Amino acid sequence: MKRFRIIIPLLLALVAVLCFAPAAWAFCGFYVAKADAKLYNQASQVVIARDGDRTVLTMANDFQGEVKDFAMVVPVPTVLQKEQVRVAQPKIIERLDAFSAPRLVEYFDPDPCAPERRDRLYQEAPAPAASNAGGRTRGSDESLGVTVEARFNVGEYDIVILSAKESGGLETWLNRNGYKIPRGAKQLLKPYIRSAMKFFVAKVNLDKFEESGYQFLRPLQISYQSPKFMLPIRLGMINATKEQDLLVYILSPEGQAEITNYRTVKIPSDANIPVFVKDEFSDFYKSMFQTSYIKEDRKVAFLEYAWDMGSCDPCSADPLSQEELKQAGVFWLDDNSASDAPIPPSFRRRPPTSSVFITRLHIRYTRDKFPEDPMFHQTSNQESFQGRYILQHPFTGELNCQSGREYKRSLPKRFEQEAQTLAKLTNWNIQNIRKKMQLSVGNLTDSWWGNFLSWLLRF
């Protein structure tokens, strides 16, 4: 089925290992999983680099079907020329996804009977990683009210920029000119025509696609200047039969970006959950997200990550280099290296000390709950946030001291709290959670673990 969707397939991200400041009984954290875009079958991904009214928008796609049938229609606020459009590499979106994805981290309790050793391990733990358009042509079909504002080729894509007076005429023009768009586009095109937006229309040039040697369609990146800071998602709902996921990575020199016409809610974070989730993190995160989504009446945007991209604490992937940031559309970085990004000369550069702040928003949407395109607003808020979920492994050695006996007595309460936290986050059955805890901890420990976990299962 053909879709007007701006999405891209994700490759598996490499697992990073990092130690950082200890919590109670913890001295080193090991990353074991990320909740990146690969968790979702249909996860659109968009990168927006914006400073003032200047925007570089990177749109990825994982069009399903024959390449010859591909058609992308994206409302844009201005007429674009060839120099404002380029083909980007999928790798840059993978890097942003890996850097900002919610992550699972595990800790191991040290020996409570060896406090001096524990203190030494705390002191020796490494610090978190850180790092500081060809010629314009015009043509029109008066009977349809459609004007071709520009026409050019970029990479494997044939691009047309259109303006239209009415949605029915635009739909007819697209169909007549070989753009295999789905039925039902007319109603969703109408609001954009009323607001005088133009239409960025792309289809694949089969000869150039074959010459390129790429197996997948590459992302398209456009730059423009407009006071409108929005993302047109309604066209992506034309063929929607169920909820769709959208991941938006907003890059700013100032701070967090917010949605103004819908509520933004932080995803539940910093929760201690049972160790068996290590093998079920994908199911855990999807269940937790769906539970939160339903709780918020299915009409909010979730903040999954917000951080200055010069560092991370803890890091789930290395911060992006300056060159990678430029590939992602960051045009305000000031250095002498060249960039392939489609940056018009009018986009003035900022001082070299400018930071890049990333906001990762996760929107799950349907036509009835998201009747409007999300509108964004840049802020100077640089508060850091991340979705982080913690596995705390108990110490499994001999406990022949008073501190060890106190530690052992504290564990049943801690485990039960982890079970209840997991049940609340995911809506999973508490008895099933306790059974899985008994199995996972029982494989790691002596028989006394099984005794008190069996006791928990009676409740």
PDB file of N, CA and C in Angstrom, residues 80 85 148 150-161 179 199-203 220 222:
ATOM      1  N   LEU A  80      10.758  26.027  -3.015  1.00  0.00           N
ATOM      2  CA  LEU A  80      12.148  25.585  -2.857  1.00  0.00           C
ATOM      3  C   LEU A  80      12.833  25.503  -4.211  1.00  0.00           C
ATOM      4  N   VAL A  85      17.739  21.626  -1.636  1.00  0.00           N
ATOM      5  CA  VAL A  85      17.349  20.220  -1.466  1.00  0.00           C
ATOM      6  C   VAL A  85      18.567  19.341  -1.701  1.00  0.00           C
ATOM      7  N   VAL A 148       3.154  24.750 -11.522  1.00  0.00           N
ATOM      8  CA  VAL A 148       4.464  24.159 -11.272  1.00  0.00           C
ATOM      9  C   VAL A 148       5.441  25.305 -10.992  1.00  0.00           C
ATOM     10  N   ALA A 150       8.580  24.983  -9.577  1.00  0.00           N
ATOM     11  CA  ALA A 150       9.965  24.580  -9.850  1.00  0.00           C
ATOM     12  C   ALA A 150       9.977  23.090 -10.153  1.00  0.00           C
ATOM     13  N   ARG A 151      10.982  22.693 -10.942  1.00  0.00           N
ATOM     14  CA  ARG A 151      11.138  21.276 -11.288  1.00  0.00           C
ATOM     15  C   ARG A 151      12.631  20.988 -11.426  1.00  0.00           C
ATOM     16  N   PHE A 152      13.135  19.956 -10.721  1.00  0.00           N
ATOM     17  CA  PHE A 152      14.554  19.627 -10.791  1.00  0.00           C
ATOM     18  C   PHE A 152      14.780  18.207 -10.291  1.00  0.00           C
ATOM     19  N   ASN A 153      16.014  17.731 -10.446  1.00  0.00           N
ATOM     20  CA  ASN A 153      16.406  16.392 -10.001  1.00  0.00           C
ATOM     21  C   ASN A 153      17.437  16.513  -8.895  1.00  0.00           C
ATOM     22  N   VAL A 154      17.311  15.655  -7.866  1.00  0.00           N
ATOM     23  CA  VAL A 154      18.292  15.575  -6.788  1.00  0.00           C
ATOM     24  C   VAL A 154      18.535  14.102  -6.499  1.00  0.00           C
ATOM     25  N   GLY A 155      19.779  13.647  -6.735  1.00  0.00           N
ATOM     26  CA  GLY A 155      20.070  12.235  -6.513  1.00  0.00           C
ATOM     27  C   GLY A 155      19.145  11.358  -7.332  1.00  0.00           C
ATOM     28  N   GLU A 156      18.524  10.405  -6.670  1.00  0.00           N
ATOM     29  CA  GLU A 156      17.616   9.484  -7.352  1.00  0.00           C
ATOM     30  C   GLU A 156      16.181   9.975  -7.397  1.00  0.00           C
ATOM     31  N   TYR A 157      15.946  11.246  -7.040  1.00  0.00           N
ATOM     32  CA  TYR A 157      14.595  11.771  -6.968  1.00  0.00           C
ATOM     33  C   TYR A 157      14.327  12.818  -8.047  1.00  0.00           C
ATOM     34  N   ASP A 158      13.137  12.777  -8.613  1.00  0.00           N
ATOM     35  CA  ASP A 158      12.616  13.854  -9.444  1.00  0.00           C
ATOM     36  C   ASP A 158      11.708  14.696  -8.547  1.00  0.00           C
ATOM     37  N   ILE A 159      12.009  15.987  -8.458  1.00  0.00           N
ATOM     38  CA  ILE A 159      11.313  16.887  -7.549  1.00  0.00           C
ATOM     39  C   ILE A 159      10.480  17.902  -8.326  1.00  0.00           C
ATOM     40  N   VAL A 160       9.258  18.135  -7.846  1.00  0.00           N
ATOM     41  CA  VAL A 160       8.400  19.187  -8.383  1.00  0.00           C
ATOM     42  C   VAL A 160       7.874  19.989  -7.206  1.00  0.00           C
ATOM     43  N   ILE A 161       7.899  21.317  -7.313  1.00  0.00           N
ATOM     44  CA  ILE A 161       7.297  22.193  -6.309  1.00  0.00           C
ATOM     45  C   ILE A 161       6.021  22.768  -6.909  1.00  0.00           C
ATOM     46  N   TYR A 179       1.776  10.326 -10.317  1.00  0.00           N
ATOM     47  CA  TYR A 179       2.038  10.179  -8.885  1.00  0.00           C
ATOM     48  C   TYR A 179       0.926   9.319  -8.287  1.00  0.00           C
ATOM     49  N   PHE A 199       3.768  22.654  -2.195  1.00  0.00           N
ATOM     50  CA  PHE A 199       3.842  21.200  -2.059  1.00  0.00           C
ATOM     51  C   PHE A 199       5.123  20.679  -2.699  1.00  0.00           C
ATOM     52  N   PHE A 200       5.939  20.063  -1.859  1.00  0.00           N
ATOM     53  CA  PHE A 200       7.176  19.413  -2.278  1.00  0.00           C
ATOM     54  C   PHE A 200       6.810  17.989  -2.678  1.00  0.00           C
ATOM     55  N   VAL A 201       6.963  17.672  -3.954  1.00  0.00           N
ATOM     56  CA  VAL A 201       6.511  16.377  -4.480  1.00  0.00           C
ATOM     57  C   VAL A 201       7.717  15.649  -5.067  1.00  0.00           C
ATOM     58  N   ALA A 202       7.913  14.420  -4.628  1.00  0.00           N
ATOM     59  CA  ALA A 202       9.071  13.649  -5.089  1.00  0.00           C
ATOM     60  C   ALA A 202       8.639  12.267  -5.565  1.00  0.00           C
ATOM     61  N   LYS A 203       9.264  11.812  -6.637  1.00  0.00           N
ATOM     62  CA  LYS A 203       9.150  10.413  -7.035  1.00  0.00           C
ATOM     63  C   LYS A 203      10.514   9.947  -7.501  1.00  0.00           C
ATOM     64  N   LEU A 220      15.549  12.635   2.308  1.00  0.00           N
ATOM     65  CA  LEU A 220      15.622  13.924   1.641  1.00  0.00           C
ATOM     66  C   LEU A 220      15.755  15.018   2.685  1.00  0.00           C
ATOM     67  N   ILE A 222      15.729  19.277   3.222  1.00  0.00           N
ATOM     68  CA  ILE A 222      15.390  20.558   2.616  1.00  0.00           C
ATOM     69  C   ILE A 222      15.662  21.681   3.615  1.00  0.00           C
TER      70      ILE A 222
END
